[in-house]
Every structure is written in structure tokens, then in C-alpha cells.
């Protein structure tokens, strides 16, 4: 039998949540990268209702803005001064079409592990029994605090009694009300009209609907579920962490069933909206947040945090922190790299150790391997940025962009003062401060020339260990014939242009440098 679509889901989220001891409304606290009410909306959507309403009151504007930011089609229903879950549902119905017919599901905004499948199971059970009300129940070893399910001798559900209103015998009942229900819309509306507030809390209880419906001779059923986590609400920050850990356990298992290799599930945190490709290895201490998508055959971690990052197939990201970034297929990041928003690393590119990037578009196969700040820059395919390069993008007032063309080479310890453009196929000599554009095929050298002041140590540092060492070295060279072929300076490959005869000496012993 195929189950009809529910007419509506009403999510109750008007409660104050005082036990959270928080300035933030309870349902806006998050686990698994989603707020509690975000989880409730997600589960409700999975039941494909025609209408979805969220009932709000406490911090109404904050909650409403958040909910509509997640899903603008959700109807915000305001609960008035009358308290209780029954009143909340009444207010939810009032915000929906008055002629609403069919099944209405009621859920809570603070029960984050509820799955859509459970709501679909409730709908199927509700349809099959043709009851006017079906309530999800669970059997708890310690039912303290929950409403208890009252059953007749024949086992049929007679009603629900709240802990605070229950007799000792009723408190001994271990079958509890989860607070998740399926109702016939018309029956719900008319029964709520009969519910009063004559109870220990002076509230309009939704739970009273069951006995009223039963009194009319209509069917009331219970749908018992085993997975107790799905009915557990968050009331304080201990429960928030407990349910957060359980949710994570489930999300990590889901990732493994989808093909990821998670080395240490206990120290791996994966948010609800993350996807990970097959045979990608997640090493310990890794957090994967937000809308991050990771391709197949990647290596992520250890000790890596990715938030809203797209990682292509076969990429490697080790000990890195990245936010709103794209890491191309086969690229390599880390260790100790910080990718800030707007970073796009091309396929087979590299962002290495102690490199920070922001609004940096780095081409295919381009490399920024060591100790660099690359902010507001476009780096062409195959370019190489030497160790210690700084893209100085901020003059204290405005930020500007720089470019480095394809297959260009920026020597180590250079500063490129934005806006400056290094063309395709150009070089920048190590230690340059580049303030003017560099054309194709050119070498830019922008630094002071080296001059060596002969005898300076002997004059200014006589008697020191340095002076003694210098004296020894000079004596040794004086005894050796001069090697006519000076070995090339391996540390300075970009400085090929330096004429060998310009070795500058200053016998004046001046200290101008
Ligand atoms: C309620 C049930 C109880 C059940 C338990 C399951 C009633 C009377 N009792 O008790 O049988 O075992 O849930 O967790 O329904 N809310 C509103 N407006 C209100 C009051 C509550 O929107 O005026 C919302 C809350 O935000 C929360 C949910 O309804 O999401 C439940 O409210 P709560 O106060 O926690 O109800 P309980 O006393 O726990
Ligand atoms: Mg509660």
C-alpha cells in the first residue's frame, strides 16, 4: 500500500529552553553542522508534506529569520500567550489553510536525531490502522519526565498522562510518549477546541487530544520504535553534546558505508551535509564541516579542518585548515596551510607548509610551496612561487589584486606590492620588492646590490671569535692557489644575469648598507 503524502508537518519550537542557560534560542544550537530546528525541518521535508509550519514564540524573530533562511517556503506560525503543546499545534493549524484535510504530523524542533524514515514509518502505520491518531512511543528503562501511555486491558491506547499529573501506578508505566504524532487534520482541529488547561501546569496539553478522540469512538494507535535516540530531545548542553556525539557516530558510519576509509571514527567529525568519495582516507583528528564535498581517492588529515570546501579526486590535504575553498583534483595541500575564503587551487597544484591564501586563484600545476602569504592574487598555470614570498595586498586603506602569469617564477623572499602584474613566462629575482609590472620573458631584479666590505671584521670586531675565524680562513686561502673557476651559487638560480665582475668592495670600511 502506498502511503499518501501528509497534508502538513507542524514543528513545535516555541518553548523557552531555559535549561540550556544560553542567550541563543535552544533550537538555534547546532550539532552535525545543522541547527536543531534545521534537523527537524530536514526530517519533516523527507516526509514530503504539502505544508510545513514551524511554531515559534520565544526569540521569535531570530528563530523565524533562521528558519526562513534555511527554507523560505516554511510557514512561520506564532504561538500566543496561552501555553502548552496543544496550543502550539492549534496556532500551527491556524497558520495553515482552514480547509486542510488528510494527515498532520507533529514533531519537535529540539529532537535532532529523528529521521525521515521514522516519519514515513509513522505515516504508513497510521494509514494502515486507519486511526484518527497515531503516536510514536518508546519503552524506556527510566521514563522519568515523559508522558506515559495509558492502555486499556485489551491493549488499545486510552490516553497519555503527564509525569506531573500521574499517579504512582501510572508513573510505573515504562511506555512513553515521544511527542511525535500523526493526526487526522479535521479530528485534531475539533478535539483541540475541547482541550482545557485544568492540569498541574495550567497548560493546554496536546496529549489530552488522545483521550478526547478515543471518547468519540475513533481509533487511537501507538507506533512503538526501538531507536530511542530518535525521540530524545535536547534540554541542556550535556544532552546537546551527547546527541551531537551520537549523530556524529551515525554520520561517520554513513560515510564509511558510502566508501570512505575512516581511520579513527572517534576523532573524526563529519557534518550532515558532507559527501565523501570512495576510498578517500580520513586520518585522525579531522573535522569536515558544512557543505564540504570530497572526491574519491583523496587523503585528508590528520588534524585537518575543512568547512565548505570542494576537494577534487585524488587530492591530498594534510594538517590544514580551509574555509570556502576549492582544491583541485590531484592537488596537494599542507602540512600547516591555511586556505581562507576564495582560494581556488588548480588540479595538481600545491599549497605547502606555512602558506596562507585568500581570494587566491592558483592555476593548474602551479606551486606555492613554502612560507607564503598569497592574498588577492591570480597565479597562472605552472607558475612557481618561491619560499617566503608575500603578496602585499593591503596598503592600509584598500586591498588590490596582483597577477603572476603562466609558468612564471617568483624567486624566494620577494614582496609583490599590489596591484602588480607579472606576465606569462617572466622571472622575479629572489629578494625583490616588485612594484612595477614585469613583461613576458623579463627578469625583474628589485633589490640592493651586494657589496662586501673587505677587512670590516678585523677593524670593527677585533678580538672576537668571528675575527679569529676570519683570520684563520684568510691565512688558509693565502696559502692556497686561487681556484679560477668559481662554483655557481646554487642558492640563487634566478640571478643568472649578475655580471661576475661587479663584486663590489668597499675598502673605506663604510657601514652604509
Ligand atoms: C511533552 C509531552 C510529553 C512527552 C514529551 C516528549 C505534552 C503536554 N507533553 O512534554 O507527553 O513525553 O513532550 O518529549 O505535550 N512547545 C511549544 N509551545 C509550548 C510548549 C512547548 O512550541 O507552549 C514545544 C517545545 O519547544 C518543545 C516541545 O513543544 O519542542 C515539547 O515541549 P516540552 O515543554 O519539552 O514538553 P514536555 O513537558 O517535555
Ligand atoms: Mg521536553
Coordinates of N, CA and C in Angstrom, one line a residue, residues 217-439:
X217 N -15.0 7.5 20.1 CA -15.1 6.1 19.5 C -14.2 6.0 18.2
X218 N -13.2 7.0 18.1 CA -12.3 6.9 16.9 C -11.0 6.2 17.3
X219 N -10.3 5.7 16.3 CA -9.1 4.9 16.6 C -7.9 5.7 17.0
X220 N -7.3 5.2 18.1 CA -6.0 5.8 18.6 C -5.0 4.7 18.7
X221 N -3.9 4.9 18.0 CA -2.9 3.8 17.9 C -1.5 4.3 18.5
X222 N -0.7 3.3 18.8 CA 0.7 3.6 19.2 C 1.6 2.9 18.2
X223 N 2.7 3.6 17.8 CA 3.7 3.1 16.9 C 5.0 3.0 17.7
X224 N 5.3 1.8 18.2 CA 6.5 1.7 19.1 C 7.8 1.6 18.3
X225 N 8.7 2.4 18.6 CA 10.0 2.3 17.9 C 11.1 1.9 18.9
X226 N 12.2 1.3 18.3 CA 13.3 0.8 19.1 C 14.4 1.8 19.3
X227 N 14.6 2.7 18.3 CA 15.7 3.6 18.3 C 15.4 4.8 19.1
X228 N 15.8 4.7 20.4 CA 15.4 5.7 21.4 C 16.0 7.1 21.1
X229 N 17.2 7.1 20.4 CA 17.9 8.3 20.1 C 16.9 9.3 19.3
X230 N 16.1 8.6 18.5 CA 15.3 9.4 17.6 C 14.2 10.2 18.3
X231 N 13.9 9.9 19.6 CA 12.9 10.5 20.3 C 13.5 11.5 21.4
X232 N 14.8 11.5 21.5 CA 15.4 12.2 22.6 C 15.6 13.7 22.3
X233 N 15.1 14.5 23.2 CA 15.2 16.0 22.9 C 16.4 16.6 23.6
X234 N 16.7 17.8 23.2 CA 17.8 18.5 23.8 C 17.2 19.5 24.8
X235 N 17.6 19.3 26.1 CA 17.2 20.3 27.1 C 18.3 21.1 27.7
X236 N 19.5 20.5 27.7 CA 20.6 21.2 28.3 C 21.9 21.0 27.4
X237 N 23.0 21.6 27.8 CA 24.2 21.4 27.0 C 24.8 20.1 27.1
X238 N 24.5 19.3 28.1 CA 25.0 18.0 28.2 C 24.4 17.1 27.2
X239 N 23.0 17.3 27.1 CA 22.3 16.5 26.1 C 22.7 16.9 24.7
X240 N 23.0 18.2 24.5 CA 23.5 18.7 23.2 C 24.7 17.9 22.8
X241 N 25.7 17.8 23.7 CA 26.9 17.1 23.4 C 26.7 15.6 23.1
X242 N 25.8 15.0 24.0 CA 25.5 13.6 23.9 C 24.9 13.2 22.6
X243 N 23.9 14.0 22.2 CA 23.2 13.8 20.9 C 24.1 14.1 19.7
X244 N 25.0 15.2 19.9 CA 26.0 15.5 18.9 C 26.9 14.4 18.6
X245 N 27.4 13.7 19.7 CA 28.3 12.6 19.5 C 27.6 11.4 18.8
X246 N 26.4 11.2 19.2 CA 25.7 10.0 18.6 C 25.4 10.3 17.1
X247 N 25.0 11.6 16.9 CA 24.7 12.0 15.5 C 26.0 11.8 14.7
X248 N 27.2 12.2 15.2 CA 28.4 12.1 14.5 C 28.8 10.6 14.3
X249 N 28.5 9.8 15.3 CA 28.8 8.3 15.1 C 28.0 7.8 13.9
X250 N 26.8 8.3 13.8 CA 25.9 7.8 12.7 C 26.4 8.4 11.3
X251 N 26.8 9.6 11.3 CA 27.3 10.3 10.1 C 28.6 9.7 9.6
X252 N 29.5 9.3 10.6 CA 30.8 8.7 10.2 C 30.5 7.3 9.6
X253 N 29.5 6.6 10.2 CA 29.2 5.3 9.7 C 28.6 5.4 8.3
X254 N 27.8 6.4 8.1 CA 27.2 6.6 6.8 C 28.3 6.9 5.8
X255 N 29.3 7.7 6.1 CA 30.4 8.0 5.2 C 31.1 6.7 4.9
X256 N 31.4 5.8 5.9 CA 32.1 4.6 5.6 C 31.3 3.6 4.8
X257 N 30.0 3.6 5.0 CA 29.1 2.7 4.1 C 29.1 3.3 2.7
X258 N 29.3 4.6 2.5 CA 29.4 5.1 1.2 C 30.8 5.0 0.6
X259 N 31.7 4.4 1.3 CA 33.0 4.1 0.7 C 34.2 4.8 1.3
X260 N 34.0 5.7 2.2 CA 35.2 6.4 2.8 C 35.9 5.5 3.8
X261 N 37.3 5.6 3.9 CA 38.1 4.9 4.9 C 38.3 5.8 6.0
X262 N 37.7 5.6 7.2 CA 37.9 6.5 8.3 C 38.8 5.7 9.3
X263 N 40.0 6.2 9.5 CA 41.0 5.5 10.3 C 40.6 5.5 11.8
X264 N 40.0 6.6 12.2 CA 39.7 6.7 13.7 C 38.3 7.4 13.8
X265 N 37.2 6.7 13.8 CA 35.9 7.3 13.9 C 35.7 8.1 15.1
X266 N 36.5 7.8 16.2 CA 36.3 8.5 17.5 C 36.8 10.0 17.4
X267 N 37.7 10.2 16.5 CA 38.3 11.6 16.4 C 38.0 12.3 15.1
X268 N 37.0 11.7 14.4 CA 36.6 12.2 13.1 C 35.2 12.8 13.2
X269 N 35.1 14.1 12.8 CA 33.8 14.7 12.9 C 33.3 15.1 11.5
X270 N 32.1 14.6 11.1 CA 31.6 14.8 9.8 C 30.2 15.4 9.9
X271 N 30.0 16.6 9.3 CA 28.6 17.2 9.3 C 27.6 16.5 8.4
X272 N 26.4 16.8 8.6 CA 25.3 16.1 8.0 C 25.3 16.3 6.4
X273 N 25.7 17.4 6.0 CA 25.7 17.7 4.5 C 26.9 17.4 3.7
X274 N 27.9 16.7 4.4 CA 29.2 16.4 3.7 C 29.0 15.2 2.9
X275 N 29.7 15.2 1.7 CA 29.8 14.0 0.9 C 31.3 13.6 0.7
X276 N 31.6 12.3 0.7 CA 33.0 11.9 0.6 C 33.0 10.7 -0.4
X277 N 33.9 10.8 -1.3 CA 34.0 9.7 -2.4 C 34.6 8.4 -1.9
X278 N 34.6 7.4 -2.7 CA 35.1 6.1 -2.4 C 36.6 6.1 -2.2
X279 N 37.0 5.3 -1.2 CA 38.4 5.1 -1.0 C 39.2 6.3 -0.6
X280 N 38.5 7.4 -0.3 CA 39.2 8.5 0.3 C 39.5 8.2 1.8
X281 N 40.7 8.4 2.2 CA 41.2 8.1 3.6 C 41.1 9.3 4.5
X282 N 40.4 9.2 5.6 CA 40.3 10.3 6.5 C 41.1 9.9 7.7
X283 N 42.2 10.6 8.0 CA 43.1 10.3 9.1 C 42.6 11.0 10.4
X284 N 43.1 10.5 11.5 CA 42.5 11.0 12.8 C 42.6 12.5 13.0
X285 N 41.7 13.0 13.9 CA 41.7 14.4 14.2 C 41.2 15.3 13.1
X286 N 40.3 14.8 12.3 CA 39.8 15.6 11.2 C 38.4 16.0 11.3
X287 N 38.1 17.2 11.0 CA 36.7 17.7 11.1 C 36.3 18.2 9.7
X288 N 35.2 17.7 9.2 CA 34.7 18.0 7.9 C 33.3 18.7 8.0
X289 N 33.3 20.0 7.8 CA 32.1 20.7 8.1 C 31.3 21.3 6.9
X290 N 30.1 21.7 7.2 CA 29.3 22.4 6.3 C 29.0 21.6 5.0
X291 N 29.0 22.3 3.9 CA 28.7 21.7 2.6 C 29.9 21.2 1.9
X292 N 30.9 20.6 2.7 CA 32.1 20.2 2.0 C 31.8 18.9 1.2
X293 N 32.4 18.9 0.0 CA 32.4 17.7 -0.8 C 33.8 17.3 -1.1
X294 N 34.1 16.0 -0.9 CA 35.4 15.4 -1.2 C 35.3 14.3 -2.2
X295 N 36.2 14.3 -3.2 CA 36.1 13.3 -4.2 C 36.6 12.0 -3.8
X296 N 36.9 11.1 -4.7 CA 37.4 9.8 -4.5 C 38.9 9.8 -4.3
X297 N 39.4 8.8 -3.7 CA 40.9 8.5 -3.6 C 41.7 9.7 -3.1
X298 N 41.1 10.5 -2.2 CA 41.8 11.6 -1.6 C 42.5 11.1 -0.3
X299 N 43.4 11.9 0.3 CA 43.9 11.7 1.6 C 43.6 12.9 2.4
X300 N 42.9 12.8 3.4 CA 42.5 14.0 4.2 C 43.0 13.8 5.7
X301 N 43.7 14.8 6.2 CA 44.2 14.7 7.6 C 45.6 14.0 7.6
X302 N 46.1 13.8 8.8 CA 45.5 14.0 10.1 C 45.4 15.5 10.4
X303 N 44.5 15.8 11.4 CA 44.4 17.1 12.0 C 44.1 18.2 11.0
X304 N 43.0 18.0 10.3 CA 42.6 18.9 9.2 C 41.2 19.3 9.5
X305 N 40.9 20.6 9.2 CA 39.5 21.1 9.3 C 39.1 21.7 8.0
X306 N 38.1 21.2 7.4 CA 37.6 21.7 6.2 C 36.1 22.2 6.4
X307 N 35.8 23.4 6.0 CA 34.5 24.0 6.1 C 34.1 24.5 4.8
X308 N 33.0 24.0 4.2 CA 32.5 24.4 2.9 C 33.6 24.4 1.9
X309 N 34.3 23.3 1.8 CA 35.4 23.1 0.8 C 35.0 22.1 -0.2
X310 N 35.5 22.3 -1.4 CA 35.3 21.3 -2.5 C 36.7 20.7 -2.8
X311 N 36.8 19.4 -2.7 CA 38.1 18.7 -2.9 C 38.0 17.8 -4.1
X312 N 38.8 17.9 -5.1 CA 38.7 17.0 -6.3 C 39.3 15.7 -6.0
X313 N 39.1 14.7 -6.9 CA 39.6 13.4 -6.8 C 41.1 13.3 -6.6
X314 N 41.5 12.5 -5.7 CA 43.0 12.2 -5.6 C 43.8 13.3 -5.0
X315 N 43.1 14.3 -4.4 CA 43.9 15.4 -3.7 C 44.4 14.9 -2.3
X316 N 45.4 15.6 -1.8 CA 45.9 15.3 -0.5 C 45.9 16.6 0.3
X317 N 45.3 16.5 1.5 CA 45.2 17.7 2.4 C 45.6 17.3 3.8
X318 N 46.8 17.7 4.2 CA 47.4 17.2 5.4 C 47.6 18.4 6.4
X319 N 47.1 18.2 7.6 CA 47.2 19.2 8.7 C 47.0 20.6 8.1
X320 N 45.8 20.8 7.7 CA 45.4 22.1 7.1 C 44.1 22.6 7.6
X321 N 43.9 23.9 7.4 CA 42.6 24.5 7.8 C 42.1 25.2 6.5
X322 N 40.9 24.9 6.1 CA 40.4 25.5 4.8 C 39.0 25.9 5.0
X323 N 38.6 27.1 4.5 CA 37.2 27.6 4.6 C 36.8 28.1 3.2
X324 N 35.7 27.7 2.7 CA 35.2 28.2 1.4 C 36.3 28.2 0.4
X325 N 36.9 27.1 0.2 CA 38.0 27.0 -0.8 C 37.7 25.8 -1.7
X326 N 38.4 25.8 -2.9 CA 38.3 24.7 -3.8 C 39.7 24.1 -4.0
X327 N 39.9 22.8 -3.9 CA 41.2 22.2 -4.0 C 41.0 21.2 -5.2
X328 N 41.8 21.4 -6.2 CA 41.6 20.7 -7.5 C 42.0 19.2 -7.4
X329 N 41.6 18.5 -8.4 CA 42.0 17.1 -8.4 C 43.5 16.9 -8.4
X330 N 44.0 15.9 -7.6 CA 45.4 15.6 -7.6 C 46.3 16.7 -7.0
X331 N 45.6 17.7 -6.4 CA 46.4 18.8 -5.8 C 46.9 18.4 -4.4
X332 N 47.9 19.2 -3.9 CA 48.4 18.8 -2.6 C 48.4 20.1 -1.7
X333 N 47.9 19.9 -0.5 CA 47.9 21.0 0.5 C 48.5 20.5 1.8
X334 N 49.3 21.4 2.4 CA 49.8 21.1 3.7 C 51.2 20.6 3.7
X335 N 51.8 20.2 4.9 CA 51.2 20.4 6.2 C 51.2 21.9 6.6
X336 N 50.4 22.2 7.5 CA 50.3 23.6 8.2 C 50.0 24.7 7.1
X337 N 48.9 24.5 6.5 CA 48.4 25.5 5.5 C 47.1 26.0 5.9
X338 N 46.8 27.3 5.6 CA 45.6 28.0 6.0 C 45.0 28.6 4.7
X339 N 43.9 27.9 4.2 CA 43.2 28.4 3.0 C 42.0 29.1 3.4
X340 N 42.0 30.4 3.1 CA 40.8 31.2 3.5 C 39.9 31.4 2.4
X341 N 38.7 32.0 2.6 CA 37.7 32.0 1.5 C 38.2 32.6 0.2
X342 N 37.7 32.0 -0.9 CA 38.1 32.4 -2.2 C 39.4 31.8 -2.7
X343 N 39.9 30.8 -2.0 CA 41.1 30.1 -2.5 C 40.6 29.1 -3.5
X344 N 41.2 29.1 -4.7 CA 40.9 28.0 -5.7 C 42.3 27.5 -6.2
X345 N 42.6 26.3 -5.8 CA 43.8 25.7 -6.2 C 43.5 24.7 -7.3
X346 N 44.3 24.9 -8.5 CA 44.0 24.1 -9.7 C 44.5 22.7 -9.5
X347 N 44.1 21.9 -10.5 CA 44.4 20.5 -10.5 C 45.9 20.4 -10.4
X348 N 46.4 19.4 -9.6 CA 47.8 19.1 -9.4 C 48.6 20.3 -8.9
X349 N 48.0 21.3 -8.4 CA 48.7 22.4 -7.8 C 49.2 22.1 -6.4
X350 N 49.9 23.0 -5.8 CA 50.4 22.8 -4.5 C 50.4 24.0 -3.6
X351 N 49.8 23.9 -2.4 CA 50.0 24.9 -1.4 C 50.7 24.2 -0.2
X352 N 51.9 24.6 0.1 CA 52.7 23.9 1.0 C 52.7 24.4 2.4
X353 N 53.7 24.1 3.2 CA 53.8 24.4 4.6 C 53.9 25.9 4.9
X354 N 53.1 26.3 5.9 CA 53.1 27.7 6.4 C 52.8 28.6 5.3
X355 N 51.8 28.3 4.5 CA 51.3 29.2 3.5 C 49.8 29.5 3.8
X356 N 49.6 30.8 3.7 CA 48.2 31.3 3.9 C 47.7 31.9 2.6
X357 N 46.5 31.6 2.2 CA 45.9 32.1 1.0 C 44.6 32.7 1.2
X358 N 44.2 33.7 0.4 CA 42.9 34.2 0.5 C 42.5 34.9 -0.9
X359 N 41.3 34.6 -1.4 CA 41.0 35.1 -2.7 C 42.2 34.9 -3.7
X360 N 42.6 33.7 -3.7 CA 43.8 33.3 -4.5 C 43.4 32.3 -5.5
X361 N 43.5 32.6 -6.7 CA 43.2 31.6 -7.8 C 44.6 31.1 -8.3
X362 N 44.8 29.9 -8.1 CA 46.1 29.3 -8.3 C 45.9 28.2 -9.4
X363 N 46.7 28.4 -10.5 CA 46.4 27.6 -11.8 C 46.8 26.1 -11.7
X364 N 46.5 25.4 -12.7 CA 46.8 24.0 -12.8 C 48.3 23.8 -12.7
X365 N 48.7 23.0 -11.8 CA 50.1 22.6 -11.6 C 50.9 23.8 -11.0
X366 N 50.3 24.8 -10.6 CA 51.1 25.9 -10.0 C 51.4 25.6 -8.6
X367 N 52.6 26.1 -8.1 CA 53.0 25.7 -6.8 C 53.4 26.9 -5.9
X368 N 52.8 26.9 -4.7 CA 53.1 27.9 -3.7 C 53.6 27.1 -2.5
X369 N 54.9 26.6 -2.6 CA 55.3 25.5 -1.6 C 55.6 25.9 -0.2
X370 N 56.2 27.1 0.0 CA 56.6 27.3 1.4 C 56.4 28.8 1.9
X371 N 56.0 28.9 3.1 CA 56.1 30.2 3.9 C 55.6 31.4 3.1
X372 N 54.4 31.4 2.6 CA 54.0 32.5 1.7 C 52.6 33.0 2.2
X373 N 52.4 34.3 2.0 CA 51.1 34.9 2.1 C 50.6 35.2 0.7
X374 N 49.6 34.6 0.2 CA 49.0 34.9 -1.1 C 47.6 35.4 -1.0
X375 N 47.4 36.7 -0.9 CA 46.1 37.3 -0.7 C 45.7 38.1 -2.0
X376 N 44.5 37.9 -2.5 CA 44.1 38.7 -3.7 C 45.0 38.5 -4.8
X377 N 45.2 37.3 -5.3 CA 46.1 37.1 -6.4 C 45.6 36.0 -7.3
X378 N 46.0 36.2 -8.6 CA 45.8 35.1 -9.6 C 47.1 34.6 -10.1
X379 N 47.4 33.3 -9.9 CA 48.7 32.7 -10.3 C 48.4 31.8 -11.4
X380 N 49.1 32.0 -12.5 CA 48.9 31.2 -13.7 C 49.3 29.7 -13.6
X381 N 48.9 29.0 -14.6 CA 49.2 27.5 -14.7 C 50.7 27.4 -14.7
X382 N 51.2 26.4 -13.9 CA 52.6 26.0 -13.9 C 53.5 27.1 -13.3
X383 N 53.0 28.1 -12.7 CA 53.9 29.1 -12.1 C 54.5 28.6 -10.8
X384 N 55.6 29.1 -10.3 CA 56.2 28.7 -9.1 C 56.5 29.9 -8.2
X385 N 56.0 29.9 -7.0 CA 56.2 31.0 -6.1 C 57.2 30.6 -5.1
X386 N 58.3 31.3 -5.0 CA 59.4 30.9 -4.1 C 59.1 31.0 -2.7
X387 N 59.9 30.4 -1.8 CA 59.7 30.4 -0.4 C 59.7 31.8 0.1
X388 N 58.8 32.1 1.0 CA 58.8 33.4 1.7 C 58.3 34.5 0.9
X389 N 57.6 34.3 -0.2 CA 57.0 35.3 -1.0 C 55.8 35.9 -0.3
X390 N 55.7 37.2 -0.3 CA 54.5 37.9 0.2 C 53.8 38.7 -0.9
X391 N 52.5 38.4 -1.1 CA 51.7 39.3 -1.9 C 51.1 40.3 -1.0
X392 N 51.7 41.5 -1.0 CA 51.2 42.6 -0.1 C 50.0 43.2 -0.8
X393 N 48.8 42.9 -0.3 CA 47.6 43.2 -1.0 C 46.9 44.5 -0.3
X394 N 47.4 44.9 0.8 CA 46.7 46.0 1.6 C 47.7 47.1 1.8
X395 N 47.2 48.3 1.5 CA 48.1 49.5 1.7 C 47.6 50.3 2.9
X396 N 46.8 49.6 3.7 CA 46.3 50.3 4.9 C 44.9 50.9 4.7
X397 N 44.5 51.1 3.4 CA 43.2 51.7 3.1 C 42.5 50.7 2.2
X398 N 43.1 50.4 1.0 CA 42.4 49.5 0.1 C 43.2 48.2 -0.1
X399 N 42.4 47.2 -0.6 CA 43.1 45.9 -1.0 C 43.1 45.9 -2.5
X400 N 44.2 45.4 -3.1 CA 44.3 45.3 -4.5 C 44.8 43.9 -4.9
X401 N 44.6 43.6 -6.1 CA 44.9 42.3 -6.7 C 46.2 42.3 -7.5
X402 N 46.9 41.2 -7.4 CA 48.1 41.1 -8.3 C 47.9 39.8 -9.1
X403 N 48.7 39.8 -10.2 CA 48.7 38.5 -11.0 C 50.2 38.1 -11.3
X404 N 50.3 36.8 -11.4 CA 51.5 36.2 -11.8 C 51.2 35.3 -13.0
X405 N 51.8 35.4 -14.2 CA 51.4 34.7 -15.4 C 51.8 33.2 -15.3
X406 N 51.3 32.6 -16.4 CA 51.6 31.1 -16.5 C 53.1 30.9 -16.6
X407 N 53.6 29.8 -16.0 CA 54.9 29.4 -16.0 C 55.9 30.4 -15.6
X408 N 55.5 31.4 -14.9 CA 56.4 32.4 -14.3 C 57.1 31.9 -13.0
X409 N 58.1 32.6 -12.6 CA 58.9 32.1 -11.5 C 59.2 33.3 -10.6
X410 N 58.7 33.2 -9.4 CA 59.0 34.3 -8.4 C 60.0 33.8 -7.4
X411 N 61.2 34.5 -7.4 CA 62.3 34.0 -6.5 C 61.9 34.2 -5.0
X412 N 62.6 33.4 -4.2 CA 62.3 33.4 -2.8 C 62.4 34.8 -2.1
X413 N 61.6 35.0 -1.1 CA 61.7 36.2 -0.3 C 61.4 37.4 -1.0
X414 N 60.4 37.3 -2.0 CA 60.0 38.5 -2.7 C 58.8 39.1 -2.1
X415 N 58.6 40.4 -2.3 CA 57.3 41.0 -2.0 C 56.7 41.6 -3.2
X416 N 55.5 41.2 -3.6 CA 54.8 41.8 -4.7 C 53.8 42.8 -4.2
X417 N 54.0 44.1 -4.4 CA 53.1 45.1 -3.8 C 52.0 45.4 -4.8
X418 N 50.8 45.0 -4.4 CA 49.6 45.1 -5.3 C 49.2 46.5 -5.5
X419 N 48.6 46.8 -6.7 CA 48.4 45.9 -7.8 C 49.7 45.8 -8.6
X420 N 50.1 44.6 -8.9 CA 51.3 44.5 -9.8 C 51.1 43.2 -10.6
X421 N 51.6 43.3 -11.9 CA 51.3 42.1 -12.8 C 52.6 41.6 -13.3
X422 N 52.8 40.3 -13.1 CA 54.0 39.6 -13.7 C 53.4 38.8 -14.8
X423 N 53.9 39.1 -16.0 CA 53.3 38.4 -17.2 C 53.6 36.9 -17.3
X424 N 53.1 36.3 -18.3 CA 53.4 34.9 -18.5 C 54.9 34.8 -18.8
X425 N 55.5 33.7 -18.4 CA 56.9 33.4 -18.7 C 57.9 34.5 -18.2
X426 N 57.7 35.0 -17.1 CA 58.6 36.0 -16.5 C 59.3 35.5 -15.2
X427 N 60.4 36.2 -14.8 CA 61.1 35.8 -13.6 C 61.1 37.0 -12.7
X428 N 61.1 36.8 -11.4 CA 61.4 37.8 -10.4 C 62.6 37.3 -9.6
X429 N 63.6 38.1 -9.5 CA 64.8 37.6 -8.8 C 64.5 37.5 -7.3
X430 N 65.2 36.6 -6.6 CA 65.0 36.4 -5.2 C 65.2 37.7 -4.4
X431 N 64.4 37.9 -3.4 CA 64.6 39.1 -2.6 C 64.2 40.4 -3.2
X432 N 63.3 40.3 -4.2 CA 62.9 41.6 -4.9 C 61.6 42.1 -4.2
X433 N 61.5 43.4 -4.2 CA 60.3 44.1 -3.8 C 59.7 44.7 -5.1
X434 N 58.7 44.0 -5.7 CA 58.2 44.3 -7.0 C 57.1 45.3 -6.9
X435 N 57.3 46.5 -7.5 CA 56.2 47.5 -7.5 C 55.8 47.9 -8.9
X436 N 56.5 47.4 -9.9 CA 56.2 47.7 -11.3 C 55.9 46.4 -12.1
X437 N 55.0 46.4 -13.1 CA 54.7 45.3 -13.8 C 55.9 44.7 -14.5
X438 N 55.9 43.4 -14.7 CA 57.0 42.7 -15.4 C 56.5 42.1 -16.6
X439 N 57.2 42.3 -17.8 CA 56.7 41.8 -19.1 C 57.1 40.4 -19.3

